[in-house]
Amino acid sequence: MKIGIVCYPTFGGSGVVATELGKALAGKGHHIHFITYSQPVRLDFFSENISYHEVEVANYPLFDYVPYESALTSKLVDVVRYEQLDLLHVHYAIPHASAAYLAKLILAEHGIQIPIITTLHGTDITLVGRDASFEPVVTFAINHSDGITTVSDSLRKDTFANFKIKKPIEVIPNFIDLRRFSKKPKDHFKKAIAPFGERLIVHTSNFRKVKRVQDVVEVFKKVNAVIPSKLLLIGDGPERAGIERLCREIHLCDEVRFLGKQEAIEEILSVCDLFIMPSESESFGLAALEAMACQVPVISTNTGGLPELNINGVTGYMSNVGDTEDMSANALKILKDNNVLQQFKQNALMRAKEFDIHKILPLYESYYARIVEDQMVKS
Ligand code: GMT
């Protein structure tokens, strides 16, 4: 199949999922065309089945805001026509789903019927999409997609609850490539960062408010008062500077390391003992799945799709949003005893295997086939 994939090319979860999906589909012989404004960060190798088409946005002094959606629409029309695509799969509703729908209408005038699948990832529904400045467009674009998927059952329910959706939504959970995300022998790194055998606690995110990184520090402070430990904070975003200030104020700088954006995240996860995800909302929690695949148990909130991933008392623990007391008590339960820790590590890996890309990819492939067939029947 010839498939166009539209996504945010950044470190964000939706872009990562879209890129990994495209890479895996290419590995199975599909022809994948990424259409984005810059090279997706995880598109880091050559494949004869993958092409990248950059959306160039012409700027003009008149524009205070560059019209990206129009440039994307034009690029979609161009790529679908020239490459004779069978399907467009857009990740994150804003503005990809509406751009794709307009491209579909333009292509229809040229006698081309292109089916569109929209995958909803989280904040496009739970946060940004609900804003009055986007809501009518999001509702319209979802309802005019030929196929709709969400990355968890929780997000499916949220979508129906927050928008007037008249079509069925398919749940296809996120996935993990266990060849890349597995525990690597990186003991030298552990010795460098925790020379006295301290427990290593980790958090990765885009440091947005929704991630509640201040709770990570709060939990770590309580754990560190009982068990020698270090905290690794990976990623970057608007809250990072404030979190650095917080660490200084509470005199934790010697125990907390800010590592910034990292490419080989699996190598760092490999030496860690506990992952903390105290998010306010989280449609799936891909970063937690990546940690689990590297045998790192998870302390998380019980929000959104997290209960579909993290099994309380088995792969980690879940608490209410903001309950850092409970989170730190749970963290200590796991970290205090070596045998308990090893058991949680094994359980985390076993659970991650249920999201193996080889199990999830066929779900996308059969969904694609169904949507393309429906389109053929319609036209
Ligand atoms: O979490 C973010 O802010 C990034 C966001 C994105 O769209 O890139 O992540 C969302 O999609 C991921 C991939 O499907 C999910 O694993 C995350 O849970 C989801 N984030 C939220 O719902 C906050």
Coordinates of C-alpha atoms and ligand atoms in Angstrom, one line a residue:
M1 CA 0.0 0.0 0.0
K2 CA 1.2 3.6 -0.6
I3 CA 0.5 5.5 2.6
G4 CA 1.0 9.2 3.4
I5 CA 1.8 9.9 7.0
V6 CA 1.3 13.4 8.5
C7 CA 2.6 14.2 12.0
Y8 CA 4.5 16.6 14.2
P9 CA 8.1 15.8 13.5
T10 CA 9.3 16.6 17.0
F11 CA 10.1 14.5 20.1
G12 CA 6.4 14.5 21.1
G13 CA 4.7 11.1 21.6
S14 CA 2.3 11.5 18.6
G15 CA 5.3 12.2 16.2
V16 CA 7.2 9.3 17.7
V17 CA 4.3 6.9 17.2
A18 CA 3.7 8.1 13.7
T19 CA 7.3 7.8 12.7
E20 CA 7.8 4.3 14.3
L21 CA 4.6 3.1 12.6
G22 CA 5.8 4.3 9.2
K23 CA 9.2 2.7 9.7
A24 CA 7.6 -0.6 10.7
L25 CA 5.1 -0.5 7.7
A26 CA 8.0 0.2 5.4
G27 CA 9.8 -2.8 6.8
K28 CA 6.8 -4.9 5.7
G29 CA 7.0 -3.6 2.1
H30 CA 4.5 -0.7 2.2
H31 CA 5.6 2.6 0.6
I32 CA 5.6 5.3 3.2
H33 CA 5.6 9.0 2.5
F34 CA 6.1 11.3 5.5
I35 CA 4.7 14.8 4.9
T36 CA 5.9 17.2 7.6
Y37 CA 7.5 20.6 8.1
S38 CA 10.9 19.0 9.0
Q39 CA 12.5 15.6 9.1
P40 CA 10.8 13.6 11.9
V41 CA 13.4 13.1 14.8
R42 CA 12.9 9.3 14.8
L43 CA 13.4 9.1 11.0
D44 CA 17.0 8.4 11.4
F45 CA 17.8 5.7 8.8
F46 CA 17.5 5.1 5.1
S47 CA 14.9 2.7 3.7
E48 CA 14.1 2.3 0.0
N49 CA 10.4 2.3 1.0
I50 CA 10.4 5.6 2.9
S51 CA 10.2 9.1 1.3
Y52 CA 10.2 12.4 3.1
H53 CA 8.3 15.4 1.7
E54 CA 8.9 18.7 3.4
V55 CA 6.1 21.2 3.8
E56 CA 7.6 24.6 2.9
V57 CA 5.7 27.6 4.1
A58 CA 6.3 30.7 2.1
N59 CA 6.5 33.7 4.4
Y60 CA 5.4 37.1 3.4
P61 CA 5.7 40.4 5.4
L62 CA 1.9 40.6 5.5
F63 CA 1.6 37.5 7.6
D64 CA 1.9 37.8 11.3
Y65 CA 1.1 34.0 11.4
V66 CA 2.4 31.8 8.6
P67 CA -0.5 29.9 7.0
Y68 CA 0.9 26.4 7.7
E69 CA -2.4 24.6 7.2
S70 CA -2.8 25.9 3.6
A71 CA 0.8 24.9 2.8
L72 CA 0.2 21.5 4.3
T73 CA -3.0 21.1 2.3
S74 CA -1.3 22.0 -1.0
K75 CA 1.5 19.6 -0.2
L76 CA -0.9 16.8 0.5
V77 CA -2.7 17.4 -2.8
D78 CA 0.7 17.4 -4.6
V79 CA 2.0 14.2 -3.0
V80 CA -1.2 12.2 -3.3
R81 CA -1.5 13.0 -7.0
Y82 CA 2.2 12.6 -7.9
E83 CA 2.9 9.5 -5.7
Q84 CA -0.6 8.0 -6.3
L85 CA -1.2 7.3 -2.7
D86 CA -3.9 4.9 -1.5
L87 CA -4.4 6.4 1.9
L88 CA -3.6 9.4 4.1
H89 CA -3.0 8.7 7.8
V90 CA -2.8 11.9 9.9
H91 CA -1.7 11.9 13.5
Y92 CA -3.0 14.6 15.9
A93 CA -6.2 16.3 14.9
I94 CA -5.0 19.9 14.8
P95 CA -4.5 21.0 12.1
H96 CA -3.7 17.8 10.3
A97 CA -7.3 16.3 10.1
S98 CA -8.8 19.5 8.7
A99 CA -5.9 20.0 6.2
A100 CA -6.4 16.4 5.0
Y101 CA -10.1 16.9 4.6
L102 CA -9.6 20.0 2.4
A103 CA -7.0 18.1 0.4
K104 CA -9.5 15.3 -0.1
L105 CA -12.1 17.8 -1.5
I106 CA -9.5 19.3 -3.8
L107 CA -8.4 15.9 -5.0
A108 CA -12.0 14.9 -5.6
E109 CA -12.2 17.7 -8.2
H110 CA -9.4 15.9 -10.0
G111 CA -11.3 12.6 -9.9
I112 CA -9.1 11.2 -7.1
Q113 CA -10.8 9.6 -4.0
I114 CA -8.4 9.4 -1.1
P115 CA -9.5 7.9 2.2
I116 CA -8.3 9.7 5.4
I117 CA -7.6 8.1 8.8
T118 CA -7.2 10.4 11.8
T119 CA -5.4 9.1 14.9
L120 CA -6.2 11.1 18.0
H121 CA -3.3 11.2 20.5
G122 CA -4.4 13.0 23.6
T123 CA -4.0 16.8 24.0
D124 CA -5.7 17.3 20.6
I125 CA -8.8 16.1 22.4
T126 CA -8.3 16.5 26.1
L127 CA -6.7 19.9 26.2
V128 CA -6.1 22.0 23.1
G129 CA -8.9 20.6 20.9
R130 CA -11.6 21.5 23.4
D131 CA -10.7 25.2 23.3
A132 CA -13.4 27.2 21.7
S133 CA -10.9 28.5 19.1
F134 CA -10.5 24.9 17.7
E135 CA -13.5 22.9 18.8
P136 CA -15.8 23.3 15.7
V137 CA -13.0 22.5 13.3
V138 CA -11.8 19.5 15.3
T139 CA -15.4 18.1 15.5
F140 CA -16.0 18.7 11.8
A141 CA -12.6 17.2 10.7
I142 CA -13.0 14.1 12.9
N143 CA -16.6 13.5 11.6
H144 CA -15.3 13.8 8.0
S145 CA -12.4 11.4 8.5
D146 CA -13.0 8.0 6.8
G147 CA -11.5 6.2 9.8
I148 CA -10.8 7.4 13.3
T149 CA -8.5 5.7 15.9
T150 CA -7.5 6.6 19.4
V151 CA -4.5 5.3 21.3
S152 CA -6.5 4.1 24.3
D153 CA -10.0 3.3 25.3
S154 CA -10.0 6.2 27.7
L155 CA -9.2 8.6 24.9
R156 CA -12.0 7.1 22.8
K157 CA -14.4 7.8 25.7
D158 CA -13.1 11.3 26.1
T159 CA -13.6 12.0 22.4
F160 CA -17.2 10.9 22.5
A161 CA -17.7 12.9 25.8
N162 CA -16.2 16.1 24.6
F163 CA -17.2 16.2 20.9
K164 CA -20.3 15.4 18.9
I165 CA -18.8 12.5 17.0
K166 CA -21.2 10.5 14.7
K167 CA -18.8 7.8 13.7
P168 CA -17.3 4.7 15.3
I169 CA -13.8 5.0 16.8
E170 CA -11.3 2.2 16.7
V171 CA -8.9 1.8 19.6
I172 CA -5.4 0.8 18.5
P173 CA -3.0 1.1 21.4
N174 CA 0.5 2.5 21.1
F175 CA 3.3 0.0 20.7
I176 CA 7.0 -0.5 21.3
D177 CA 9.9 -1.8 19.3
L178 CA 11.5 -4.2 21.7
R179 CA 14.6 -4.6 19.6
R180 CA 15.4 -0.9 20.3
F181 CA 13.8 -0.6 23.7
S182 CA 15.4 -3.3 25.9
K183 CA 17.7 -3.3 28.8
K184 CA 21.2 -2.6 27.5
P185 CA 24.5 -3.4 29.4
K186 CA 25.4 0.2 30.4
D187 CA 26.8 -0.4 33.9
H188 CA 29.6 2.1 33.3
F189 CA 27.1 4.8 32.9
K190 CA 25.3 3.7 36.1
K191 CA 28.7 3.8 38.0
A192 CA 29.4 7.3 36.7
I193 CA 26.1 8.7 37.7
A194 CA 25.4 6.7 40.9
P195 CA 29.0 5.7 42.1
F196 CA 27.7 4.5 45.5
G197 CA 25.0 2.3 44.1
E198 CA 22.3 4.9 44.6
R199 CA 18.9 4.1 43.2
L200 CA 18.2 5.8 39.9
I201 CA 14.9 7.5 39.4
V202 CA 14.0 8.9 36.0
H203 CA 11.4 11.2 34.3
T204 CA 11.2 12.0 30.6
S205 CA 8.7 14.5 29.1
N206 CA 8.3 17.7 27.2
F207 CA 8.1 19.7 30.5
R208 CA 4.7 21.1 29.9
K209 CA 2.3 21.9 32.7
V210 CA 0.2 18.8 32.1
K211 CA 3.3 16.6 33.1
R212 CA 3.4 18.1 36.6
V213 CA 7.2 17.8 36.8
Q214 CA 7.1 19.6 40.2
D215 CA 5.5 16.4 41.5
V216 CA 8.4 14.4 40.2
V217 CA 10.8 16.5 42.3
E218 CA 8.4 16.4 45.3
V219 CA 8.3 12.6 45.2
F220 CA 12.0 12.3 44.7
K221 CA 12.7 14.6 47.7
K222 CA 10.7 12.2 49.9
V223 CA 12.3 9.1 48.5
N224 CA 15.8 10.6 48.7
A225 CA 15.3 11.4 52.4
V226 CA 15.0 7.6 53.0
I227 CA 17.1 5.9 50.3
P228 CA 20.3 7.2 48.6
S229 CA 19.1 8.0 45.1
K230 CA 19.6 10.3 42.1
L231 CA 17.0 11.8 39.8
L232 CA 17.5 12.1 36.0
L233 CA 15.3 14.6 34.3
I234 CA 15.2 14.1 30.5
G235 CA 13.6 16.4 27.9
D236 CA 13.0 20.1 27.7
G237 CA 10.1 22.4 27.6
P238 CA 8.5 25.5 29.2
E239 CA 8.5 24.3 32.8
R240 CA 12.2 23.2 32.8
A241 CA 13.7 26.5 34.1
G242 CA 11.2 26.7 36.9
I243 CA 12.0 23.1 37.9
E244 CA 15.7 23.9 38.0
R245 CA 15.0 26.9 40.3
L246 CA 12.9 24.6 42.5
C247 CA 15.8 22.1 42.8
R248 CA 18.1 24.9 43.9
E249 CA 15.6 26.3 46.4
I250 CA 15.1 22.9 48.1
H251 CA 18.9 22.1 47.9
L252 CA 18.6 19.0 45.7
C253 CA 20.9 20.1 42.9
D254 CA 23.6 17.5 43.8
E255 CA 21.1 14.7 43.5
V256 CA 19.2 15.9 40.3
R257 CA 20.7 15.8 36.8
F258 CA 19.0 17.6 33.9
L259 CA 20.0 15.7 30.8
G260 CA 18.0 17.7 28.2
K261 CA 16.7 16.1 25.0
Q262 CA 18.3 12.7 24.4
E263 CA 18.3 10.5 21.3
A264 CA 19.4 7.2 22.8
I265 CA 16.9 7.3 25.6
E266 CA 16.9 3.5 25.9
E267 CA 20.5 3.5 27.1
I268 CA 19.7 5.8 30.0
L269 CA 16.5 3.9 30.8
S270 CA 18.5 0.7 30.9
V271 CA 20.3 1.8 34.1
C272 CA 17.3 3.2 35.9
D273 CA 15.2 1.7 38.7
L274 CA 12.0 3.7 38.7
F275 CA 10.1 5.9 36.2
I276 CA 7.8 8.7 37.5
M277 CA 4.9 9.9 35.5
P278 CA 2.6 12.2 37.6
S279 CA 0.7 13.7 34.7
E280 CA -2.5 15.6 35.1
S281 CA -3.8 13.8 31.9
E282 CA -2.2 11.2 29.7
S283 CA -4.0 9.5 26.9
F284 CA -1.6 6.5 26.9
G285 CA 1.8 7.3 28.4
L286 CA 4.3 6.2 25.7
A287 CA 7.3 7.3 27.7
A288 CA 6.2 5.0 30.5
L289 CA 5.9 2.1 28.0
E290 CA 9.4 2.8 26.8
A291 CA 10.7 2.7 30.4
M292 CA 8.8 -0.6 31.1
A293 CA 10.4 -2.2 28.0
C294 CA 13.8 -1.4 29.5
Q295 CA 12.6 -3.1 32.8
V296 CA 11.8 0.1 34.7
P297 CA 8.7 0.0 36.9
V298 CA 6.4 3.0 36.9
I299 CA 4.9 5.3 39.5
S300 CA 2.1 7.1 37.8
T301 CA -1.2 8.8 38.2
N302 CA -4.4 6.9 37.5
T303 CA -5.5 9.4 34.9
G304 CA -6.6 8.8 31.3
G305 CA -5.1 5.8 29.6
L306 CA -2.5 5.0 32.2
P307 CA -4.6 2.3 33.9
E308 CA -4.6 0.5 30.5
L309 CA -0.8 0.3 30.7
N310 CA 0.4 0.4 34.3
I311 CA -0.9 -2.4 36.5
N312 CA -1.3 -1.3 40.1
G313 CA 0.9 -3.4 42.4
V314 CA 2.4 -5.4 39.5
T315 CA 4.3 -3.1 37.0
G316 CA 4.3 -0.2 39.4
Y317 CA 1.7 1.8 41.3
M318 CA -0.9 4.4 40.5
S319 CA -2.1 7.4 42.6
N320 CA -4.5 10.2 42.3
V321 CA -3.2 13.3 40.5
G322 CA -1.1 15.4 42.9
D323 CA -1.0 12.8 45.7
T324 CA 2.8 12.9 46.1
E325 CA 2.6 11.3 49.6
D326 CA 1.1 8.2 48.1
M327 CA 3.5 8.2 45.1
S328 CA 6.5 8.4 47.3
A329 CA 5.2 5.7 49.7
N330 CA 4.7 3.4 46.7
A331 CA 8.1 4.3 45.3
L332 CA 9.7 3.3 48.6
K333 CA 7.8 0.0 48.6
I334 CA 9.5 -0.9 45.2
L335 CA 12.9 0.6 45.9
K336 CA 13.6 -0.6 49.5
D337 CA 14.0 -4.3 48.8
N338 CA 16.1 -5.7 46.0
N339 CA 13.9 -8.7 45.4
V340 CA 10.8 -6.6 45.2
L341 CA 12.5 -4.3 42.8
Q342 CA 13.7 -7.2 40.6
Q343 CA 10.1 -8.6 40.5
F344 CA 8.6 -5.3 39.5
K345 CA 11.3 -4.9 36.8
Q346 CA 10.4 -8.3 35.3
N347 CA 6.7 -7.6 35.5
A348 CA 7.2 -4.3 33.7
L349 CA 9.0 -6.0 30.9
M350 CA 6.3 -8.7 30.6
R351 CA 3.6 -6.1 30.4
A352 CA 5.6 -4.1 27.8
K353 CA 5.7 -7.2 25.6
E354 CA 1.9 -7.0 25.3
F355 CA 2.4 -3.8 23.3
D356 CA 5.1 -5.3 21.0
I357 CA 5.0 -3.6 17.6
H358 CA 4.6 -6.9 15.9
K359 CA 1.3 -7.4 17.7
I360 CA -0.1 -3.9 17.1
L361 CA 1.1 -3.4 13.5
P362 CA -1.3 -5.9 12.0
L363 CA -4.2 -4.0 13.7
Y364 CA -3.3 -0.9 11.7
E365 CA -2.8 -2.9 8.5
S366 CA -6.2 -4.6 8.7
Y367 CA -7.8 -1.2 9.6
Y368 CA -6.2 0.4 6.6
A369 CA -7.5 -2.4 4.3
R370 CA -11.0 -2.0 5.7
I371 CA -11.0 1.8 5.2
V372 CA -9.6 1.6 1.7
E373 CA -12.2 -1.1 0.8
D374 CA -15.0 1.1 2.2
Q375 CA -13.8 4.0 0.0
M376 CA -13.8 1.8 -3.1
V377 CA -17.4 0.7 -2.4
K378 CA -18.4 4.4 -1.9
S379 CA -16.9 5.6 -5.2
Ligands
GMT1 O1 2.3 14.3 26.0 C1 2.4 15.2 25.2 O2 2.4 16.4 25.5 C2 2.8 14.9 23.8 C3 1.6 14.3 23.1 C4 1.8 14.3 21.6 O3 0.8 14.3 21.0 O4 2.8 14.3 21.1 O5 1.5 13.0 23.7 C5 0.2 12.3 23.5 O6 0.4 11.3 22.6 C6 1.2 10.2 23.0 C7 1.3 9.2 21.9 O7 0.1 8.7 21.5 C8 0.6 9.6 24.3 O8 1.5 8.5 24.7 C9 0.6 10.6 25.4 O9 -0.1 10.1 26.5 C10 -0.2 11.8 24.9 N1 -0.1 12.9 25.9 C11 -1.2 13.3 26.6 O10 -2.3 12.8 26.5 C12 -0.9 14.4 27.6

